[in-house]
Coordinates of C-alpha atoms in Angstrom, one line a residue:
M1 CA 4.5 11.2 3.8
K2 CA 3.4 10.9 0.2
V3 CA 5.7 11.2 -2.7
R4 CA 5.7 14.5 -4.5
S5 CA 3.5 16.0 -1.3
L6 CA 5.5 19.1 -1.8
L7 CA 4.0 19.3 -5.1
V8 CA 0.8 20.6 -2.8
L9 CA 2.6 24.0 -2.2
R10 CA 2.7 24.6 -6.0
L11 CA -0.8 24.0 -6.3
S12 CA -1.6 26.2 -3.5
L13 CA -3.7 23.6 -1.6
A14 CA -3.7 24.4 2.0
V15 CA -1.5 21.6 3.4
T16 CA 0.5 21.7 6.1
L17 CA 3.8 20.1 6.0
F18 CA 5.8 19.6 9.4
S19 CA 8.9 19.2 10.9
L20 CA 9.3 17.1 14.0
I21 CA 12.1 17.9 16.5
A22 CA 14.9 15.7 15.3
A23 CA 16.4 13.8 18.4
A24 CA 19.9 13.1 18.4
C25 CA 21.3 11.3 15.6
S26 CA 21.1 7.2 16.5
P27 CA 22.8 4.7 14.7
G28 CA 20.2 2.3 12.9
P29 CA 19.0 -0.7 14.0
Q30 CA 21.4 -3.4 14.3
I31 CA 20.8 -6.5 12.1
T32 CA 22.7 -9.2 10.5
P33 CA 21.1 -11.1 8.1
P34 CA 22.7 -13.3 6.4
A35 CA 24.4 -12.8 2.9
T36 CA 22.6 -15.2 0.9
L37 CA 19.5 -16.6 2.2
M38 CA 18.5 -20.2 1.0
P39 CA 15.2 -20.2 -0.6
T40 CA 13.6 -23.2 0.8
S41 CA 9.9 -21.7 1.2
P42 CA 7.4 -22.6 -1.6
P43 CA 4.2 -20.4 -2.1
L44 CA 1.7 -21.4 0.3
Q45 CA -1.6 -22.4 -1.1
P46 CA -4.3 -19.1 -1.7
S47 CA -7.5 -19.7 0.3
I48 CA -8.9 -18.3 -3.1
P49 CA -7.2 -20.1 -6.5
P50 CA -5.9 -17.5 -8.6
E51 CA -6.3 -17.8 -12.0
A52 CA -3.1 -18.6 -13.8
A53 CA -1.9 -15.6 -16.2
S54 CA -0.1 -17.2 -19.6
S55 CA 1.6 -13.7 -20.0
P56 CA 2.8 -10.7 -18.0
A57 CA 0.1 -8.6 -20.3
P58 CA -3.0 -7.6 -17.9
E59 CA -5.3 -10.9 -19.0
E60 CA -9.4 -9.6 -18.9
T61 CA -11.0 -11.7 -16.6
P62 CA -14.8 -12.0 -16.1
A63 CA -16.5 -10.3 -13.1
V64 CA -16.2 -13.1 -10.1
E65 CA -19.4 -14.4 -8.2
D66 CA -18.6 -14.5 -4.5
T67 CA -20.0 -17.8 -3.2
A68 CA -19.4 -17.4 -0.2
V69 CA -22.1 -15.3 1.9
P70 CA -20.4 -12.2 3.3
S71 CA -22.1 -11.8 6.8
S72 CA -25.3 -13.4 8.4
T73 CA -27.8 -10.6 7.1
A74 CA -27.0 -11.5 3.0
T75 CA -29.3 -13.4 2.1
A76 CA -27.8 -14.1 -1.7
A77 CA -24.2 -14.5 -3.3
L78 CA -22.5 -10.8 -4.3
V79 CA -21.4 -10.7 -8.1
S80 CA -18.7 -8.1 -9.0
V81 CA -20.5 -5.4 -10.9
T82 CA -20.1 -4.0 -14.4
A83 CA -21.4 -0.8 -14.3
F84 CA -20.5 1.9 -11.8
P85 CA -23.2 2.8 -9.3
P86 CA -24.8 6.6 -9.0
A87 CA -22.1 8.4 -6.8
A88 CA -25.1 10.9 -5.3
A89 CA -26.4 7.9 -3.9
F90 CA -23.7 7.4 -1.6
D91 CA -21.1 9.6 0.9
W92 CA -17.9 9.2 2.9
K93 CA -19.3 9.6 6.5
L94 CA -16.5 11.0 8.9
I95 CA -16.5 8.3 12.2
A96 CA -13.1 9.8 13.5
G97 CA -11.3 13.2 14.1
G98 CA -8.7 14.5 15.7
L99 CA -5.8 12.6 14.5
R100 CA -2.1 13.8 13.6
R101 CA -1.3 13.0 9.9
P102 CA -3.0 9.7 9.4
T103 CA -0.9 7.4 6.9
D104 CA -3.1 3.8 7.0
L105 CA -5.8 1.9 8.9
A106 CA -5.7 -2.0 10.1
D107 CA -8.5 -3.9 11.3
P108 CA -7.3 -6.3 13.9
N109 CA -10.4 -8.7 13.2
D110 CA -10.0 -9.8 17.0
G111 CA -13.5 -9.3 18.2
S112 CA -12.9 -6.0 19.6
G113 CA -14.8 -3.8 16.5
R114 CA -11.2 -1.7 17.0
L115 CA -9.9 0.2 14.1
L116 CA -6.4 1.0 14.2
V117 CA -4.6 3.7 12.8
L118 CA -1.2 5.3 12.3
E119 CA -0.2 8.6 12.8
Q120 CA 3.1 9.9 10.8
P121 CA 4.9 10.7 13.6
G122 CA 5.1 7.4 15.4
L123 CA 1.8 6.1 17.2
I124 CA -0.9 3.6 16.6
R125 CA -4.0 5.3 17.7
V126 CA -7.3 3.2 18.5
I127 CA -11.0 3.9 16.9
A128 CA -13.6 1.9 19.0
D129 CA -17.1 2.5 19.3
G130 CA -16.5 5.3 16.6
Q131 CA -14.4 7.4 19.1
L132 CA -10.8 8.2 18.7
Q133 CA -9.3 6.9 22.0
E134 CA -7.4 8.6 24.4
R135 CA -4.8 5.5 24.7
A136 CA -2.4 4.6 21.9
F137 CA -1.9 1.3 20.7
L138 CA 1.6 2.1 20.5
D139 CA 4.2 4.5 20.7
L140 CA 7.2 4.5 18.4
T141 CA 8.0 8.4 18.7
D142 CA 11.2 7.5 20.4
R143 CA 12.6 5.8 17.1
V144 CA 10.3 7.2 14.1
G145 CA 12.0 10.2 12.2
A146 CA 9.4 12.3 9.8
N147 CA 11.5 15.2 9.4
S148 CA 10.5 15.2 6.0
S149 CA 7.1 15.0 4.5
E150 CA 7.7 11.8 3.3
Q151 CA 9.1 10.1 6.4
G152 CA 7.5 8.6 9.5
L153 CA 5.8 5.9 10.7
L154 CA 4.3 4.5 6.9
G155 CA 2.3 1.0 7.0
I156 CA 1.2 -1.9 8.8
A157 CA 0.2 -5.4 7.9
L158 CA -1.5 -7.8 10.6
D159 CA -0.6 -10.8 10.8
P160 CA -3.1 -13.3 9.1
D161 CA -3.2 -15.5 12.5
Y162 CA -3.1 -12.1 14.3
A163 CA -6.2 -12.5 16.7
E164 CA -4.7 -15.7 18.0
N165 CA -0.4 -15.3 17.5
G166 CA -0.7 -11.0 17.8
I167 CA 2.1 -10.3 15.6
F168 CA 2.3 -7.7 13.3
Y169 CA 4.9 -6.1 11.1
L170 CA 5.4 -2.2 10.7
N171 CA 7.6 -0.1 8.0
Y172 CA 9.0 3.2 9.2
T173 CA 11.5 5.8 8.6
D174 CA 14.0 5.9 11.9
K175 CA 15.9 9.1 13.2
N176 CA 18.5 8.5 10.3
G177 CA 15.9 8.8 7.5
N178 CA 16.4 5.0 6.4
T179 CA 13.4 2.2 6.2
V180 CA 12.7 -0.2 8.7
V181 CA 10.5 -2.9 8.4
S182 CA 9.7 -4.5 11.9
R183 CA 7.8 -7.3 13.7
F184 CA 6.5 -6.7 16.6
Q185 CA 4.0 -9.0 19.4
R186 CA 1.0 -7.5 21.2
A187 CA 1.4 -7.2 24.6
A188 CA 0.4 -9.1 27.6
D189 CA -2.7 -7.3 28.3
G190 CA -3.7 -7.9 24.7
Q191 CA -5.2 -4.3 24.1
R192 CA -2.0 -2.6 23.3
G193 CA 1.3 -3.7 20.9
D194 CA 4.7 -4.1 22.9
P195 CA 7.3 -1.4 21.9
Q196 CA 9.8 -3.9 23.4
S197 CA 9.0 -6.7 21.4
E198 CA 11.0 -5.1 17.8
Q199 CA 12.5 -7.6 15.4
V200 CA 14.1 -5.5 12.7
L201 CA 13.8 -7.7 9.2
L202 CA 14.8 -5.1 6.8
Y203 CA 16.9 -2.0 7.3
V204 CA 17.7 -0.2 4.4
E205 CA 19.4 3.0 3.9
Q206 CA 17.6 6.0 2.1
P207 CA 19.6 8.5 0.1
Y208 CA 16.9 11.4 -0.2
A209 CA 14.1 12.0 2.1
N210 CA 11.6 11.4 -0.4
H211 CA 10.4 8.6 -2.2
N212 CA 10.2 6.0 0.8
G213 CA 6.9 3.8 -0.5
G214 CA 6.2 2.1 2.9
D215 CA 3.1 0.1 2.4
L216 CA 2.9 -3.7 3.9
E217 CA 0.6 -6.3 2.4
F218 CA 0.3 -10.4 2.8
G219 CA -0.5 -11.7 -0.6
P220 CA -2.9 -14.8 -0.9
D221 CA 0.3 -16.7 -1.2
G222 CA 1.0 -16.0 2.6
F223 CA 3.8 -13.8 1.7
L224 CA 4.6 -10.3 3.0
Y225 CA 4.7 -7.3 0.3
I226 CA 6.9 -4.8 1.1
G227 CA 7.0 -1.5 -1.7
L228 CA 10.2 0.8 -1.7
G229 CA 10.6 3.9 -3.5
D230 CA 13.2 4.5 -5.6
G231 CA 15.4 6.3 -3.0
G232 CA 14.2 9.7 -4.0
S233 CA 15.5 13.2 -5.5
A234 CA 14.0 13.7 -9.0
G235 CA 14.0 11.2 -11.8
D236 CA 15.9 8.2 -10.1
P237 CA 19.5 9.9 -10.9
Q238 CA 21.0 6.6 -9.7
R239 CA 18.9 4.5 -11.7
R240 CA 18.1 2.1 -8.4
A241 CA 14.8 1.0 -10.2
Q242 CA 16.3 -1.0 -12.5
N243 CA 19.6 -1.7 -10.7
N244 CA 18.5 -5.3 -9.3
Q245 CA 21.3 -5.2 -6.6
T246 CA 19.2 -2.5 -4.5
L247 CA 16.2 -2.7 -2.8
L248 CA 15.1 0.5 -4.1
G249 CA 12.3 0.9 -6.4
K250 CA 10.9 -2.8 -5.9
M251 CA 8.3 -4.9 -5.1
L252 CA 9.7 -7.2 -2.4
R253 CA 8.2 -10.6 -1.5
I254 CA 9.3 -12.7 1.7
D255 CA 8.2 -15.3 4.0
V256 CA 7.9 -14.5 7.6
R257 CA 5.2 -16.3 9.1
G258 CA 6.9 -19.0 11.1
Q259 CA 10.2 -17.7 10.8
A260 CA 12.9 -16.6 13.1
A261 CA 13.7 -13.7 11.0
Y262 CA 12.8 -14.5 7.0
A263 CA 13.0 -16.9 4.6
I264 CA 13.3 -16.1 0.7
P265 CA 10.2 -17.5 -1.6
A266 CA 11.6 -20.2 -4.0
D267 CA 10.4 -18.6 -7.0
N268 CA 11.2 -15.2 -6.7
P269 CA 13.4 -14.2 -9.4
F270 CA 16.7 -13.3 -7.9
A271 CA 15.8 -16.5 -5.3
S272 CA 19.5 -18.2 -5.9
G273 CA 21.3 -15.0 -5.0
S274 CA 22.2 -14.5 -8.4
N275 CA 22.4 -11.2 -10.8
G276 CA 20.2 -9.8 -7.8
R277 CA 18.7 -9.0 -4.7
Q278 CA 16.9 -12.1 -3.4
E279 CA 14.1 -10.5 -1.7
I280 CA 12.7 -8.9 -5.1
W281 CA 9.8 -9.9 -6.5
A282 CA 9.2 -6.9 -8.8
N283 CA 11.2 -3.8 -10.3
G284 CA 10.8 -0.3 -12.3
L285 CA 8.6 1.3 -9.5
R286 CA 9.5 4.9 -8.5
N287 CA 7.1 5.3 -5.5
P288 CA 4.1 2.6 -4.9
W289 CA 1.8 4.4 -2.5
R290 CA -0.5 1.9 -1.6
Y291 CA -1.2 -1.3 -3.3
T292 CA -3.9 -4.1 -2.4
F293 CA -5.0 -7.9 -3.2
D294 CA -8.4 -8.1 -3.9
R295 CA -9.4 -10.5 -1.3
L296 CA -11.7 -12.7 -3.3
T297 CA -9.6 -13.3 -6.4
G298 CA -6.1 -12.6 -5.3
D299 CA -5.3 -10.0 -8.2
L300 CA -2.9 -7.2 -7.2
Y301 CA -3.4 -3.7 -7.7
I302 CA -0.3 -1.1 -7.6
A303 CA -0.8 2.7 -7.5
D304 CA 2.5 4.2 -8.5
V305 CA 3.6 7.8 -8.5
G306 CA 4.6 9.6 -11.5
Q307 CA 7.5 12.1 -11.8
N308 CA 5.9 15.3 -12.7
K309 CA 3.0 14.1 -15.7
Y310 CA 1.7 10.9 -14.9
E311 CA 0.3 8.8 -12.4
E312 CA -0.5 5.6 -13.2
I313 CA -2.3 2.1 -11.5
N314 CA -1.2 -1.5 -12.5
F315 CA -3.1 -4.5 -12.2
V316 CA -1.2 -8.1 -11.9
P317 CA -3.8 -10.8 -12.1
A318 CA -3.5 -13.7 -9.7
G319 CA -0.9 -16.2 -10.7
S320 CA 1.4 -13.8 -12.6
P321 CA 4.8 -15.1 -12.9
P322 CA 7.5 -12.7 -10.4
G323 CA 10.1 -10.8 -12.7
L324 CA 7.6 -8.3 -13.9
N325 CA 9.6 -5.0 -14.7
F326 CA 7.0 -1.8 -14.0
G327 CA 9.0 0.5 -16.8
W328 CA 10.2 3.3 -14.1
H329 CA 12.9 5.2 -15.3
Y330 CA 12.7 4.1 -19.0
R331 CA 8.9 5.0 -18.8
E332 CA 6.6 7.5 -16.4
A333 CA 3.6 5.5 -17.1
T334 CA 3.2 4.6 -20.3
H335 CA 5.6 7.5 -21.8
P336 CA 9.1 7.3 -22.2
Y337 CA 10.9 9.2 -19.6
A338 CA 14.9 8.8 -19.4
D339 CA 17.2 6.3 -21.3
T340 CA 16.3 3.7 -23.7
P341 CA 15.6 0.2 -22.4
P342 CA 18.1 -2.7 -23.4
A343 CA 16.5 -4.6 -26.2
G344 CA 14.6 -7.2 -25.7
L345 CA 13.3 -5.9 -22.4
Q346 CA 9.5 -6.5 -21.5
L347 CA 8.2 -3.7 -19.6
Y348 CA 4.6 -4.5 -18.0
D349 CA 2.1 -1.6 -19.3
P350 CA -0.5 -0.1 -16.2
V351 CA -4.2 -0.5 -17.2
H352 CA -4.5 3.0 -16.3
E353 CA -2.8 6.7 -16.0
Y354 CA -4.2 10.4 -15.6
G355 CA -2.3 13.5 -16.0
R356 CA -1.9 16.7 -14.0
N357 CA -5.3 18.2 -15.4
D358 CA -6.8 15.0 -12.4
G359 CA -4.1 15.4 -9.8
C360 CA -1.0 15.3 -8.8
S361 CA 0.0 12.0 -6.9
V362 CA -1.9 8.9 -6.6
T363 CA -3.4 7.0 -3.6
G364 CA -4.2 3.3 -4.1
G365 CA -7.1 1.8 -2.1
Y366 CA -9.3 -1.2 -2.6
V367 CA -11.5 -3.4 -4.1
Y368 CA -14.9 -3.1 -2.4
R369 CA -15.9 -6.4 -1.0
G370 CA -18.2 -5.7 1.4
N371 CA -21.6 -6.6 2.0
Q372 CA -23.5 -3.4 3.0
L373 CA -23.0 -1.7 -0.8
P374 CA -23.5 -4.2 -3.1
E375 CA -23.8 -1.4 -5.7
F376 CA -19.8 -1.3 -5.1
Y377 CA -19.0 -5.0 -5.3
G378 CA -15.8 -5.7 -7.3
V379 CA -15.2 -1.6 -7.9
Y380 CA -11.3 -0.7 -7.3
L381 CA -11.6 2.6 -5.9
F382 CA -8.1 4.6 -6.1
G383 CA -7.9 8.3 -5.1
D384 CA -5.2 11.7 -5.6
Y385 CA -3.8 12.9 -2.6
C386 CA -3.6 16.7 -3.6
N387 CA -7.4 17.3 -5.2
G388 CA -9.0 15.1 -3.2
F389 CA -10.7 13.2 -6.4
V390 CA -12.1 9.4 -5.7
W391 CA -12.3 7.0 -9.1
G392 CA -13.6 3.7 -9.3
M393 CA -12.2 1.1 -11.7
L394 CA -13.9 -1.6 -13.1
R395 CA -14.7 -4.2 -15.9
D396 CA -17.5 -4.2 -18.1
S397 CA -19.1 -6.9 -19.3
G398 CA -16.9 -6.9 -22.1
G399 CA -13.6 -7.2 -19.9
N400 CA -12.7 -3.6 -20.8
W401 CA -11.5 -1.8 -18.2
L402 CA -13.6 1.8 -17.1
V403 CA -12.7 4.2 -14.7
E404 CA -15.2 7.1 -13.8
R405 CA -14.6 9.8 -11.0
L406 CA -17.3 9.2 -8.5
F407 CA -16.5 12.0 -5.8
Q408 CA -14.5 15.0 -5.2
L409 CA -13.5 15.2 -1.4
G410 CA -11.9 18.2 0.0
A411 CA -8.9 16.0 1.6
N412 CA -5.6 15.1 1.0
I413 CA -6.0 11.7 1.0
S414 CA -3.3 9.8 2.1
S415 CA -4.5 6.2 2.1
F416 CA -7.6 3.9 2.1
G417 CA -8.5 1.4 4.3
E418 CA -10.7 -1.8 4.5
D419 CA -12.1 -3.7 7.7
A420 CA -12.4 -7.7 8.1
Q421 CA -15.9 -6.8 6.5
G422 CA -14.3 -5.6 3.7
E423 CA -16.2 -2.1 4.1
L424 CA -14.2 1.1 3.0
Y425 CA -12.3 3.9 4.8
L426 CA -10.8 6.9 4.0
L427 CA -7.8 8.8 5.5
D428 CA -7.4 12.7 5.2
H429 CA -3.9 13.5 5.9
R430 CA -4.9 17.2 7.0
A431 CA -7.3 17.2 8.1
G432 CA -6.5 13.9 10.5
S433 CA -10.1 12.2 9.8
V434 CA -11.5 9.2 8.8
Y435 CA -14.3 8.6 7.0
Q436 CA -16.0 5.4 5.7
L437 CA -18.0 5.1 2.6
V438 CA -21.9 4.4 3.6
R439 CA -24.8 4.8 1.9
R440 CA -26.9 8.1 2.0

């Protein structure tokens, strides 16, 4: 599942790695995308106008006032905080248990009040009325392969109009260990996903069993962002993250809405098909394990798992140009790792890094934009898989980044989640539990 979860063993944490009984090997999904796609999709107008970035470096922006009332009970607009709340006044409340290695969470926002939780072996489970439902939303165990700790059903993105069109997207590894990104449709009963509706959009061969990435997110531009790791092993031995002829070690961006398969956004850096794969939006990533767009500002936060010394958080302001290079394998966070970058190559700096004293495998989270906990409004929360630390990150009144450890949980944090109201959740991979951030 998560990158370098094998390090958990080295740290003597009680993590039970797993092995599914492998089905007979079968060939990967048969898809035949055109060799060169026509880049005819201009970016959609974001629902919240982004602030343009004048350079690849992170811009310092002031706290943003939310002029939309988050719920009918709110009486005043919320403003992004510039100091951390007292963590002792808040807690992570257990809302469901009994899951098998949960990896991601999504809110259908269809009026049902349900939450969808991905299980690594290939099921999507339903939490309704605070209870884990026995009946699964979708069963893909016949095609998902999870024979290694970083393989399986890894990510979900619901179409922004899911409540109306029932379309959703999944990222998983198949029985051969290769990455599959597919479109699915809600079943006719409106309560489940239809496993027979699968349409494979991307099929990426994985040379090793680790560093698969797996996240999927729709950006404020309406495009689907797909994070892929560098292909695995250790140290990116084939230098894939800096090779723009492969999709590995990249952030991809494609236009899937209203398309028979997908189209290439016109401003992708290699949209013409020259000098690189058309789907690439940014490169130089090792294993992006969870990224998010701030639902208010459109800013992008990427948590990238390091090799063996440093974990990093990257911040990309809304409106930044495509084509950023996050530096791997030349750097691990801000520290030289291997080889010398070509003269003139601009590498994008993370806004935060931490070393082995604070954890071993970063898990990205979300910017809190809910209504129940205004003390957290505008705080980006992220964690570490190995030790259960949860940090907050924000900008103070002077625009400086601040990071503070807020919680220490006895959890292997595989993911965070966000519901339609902006409330935040945390997934414990080992215990199979889902928690919600609440006031004590």
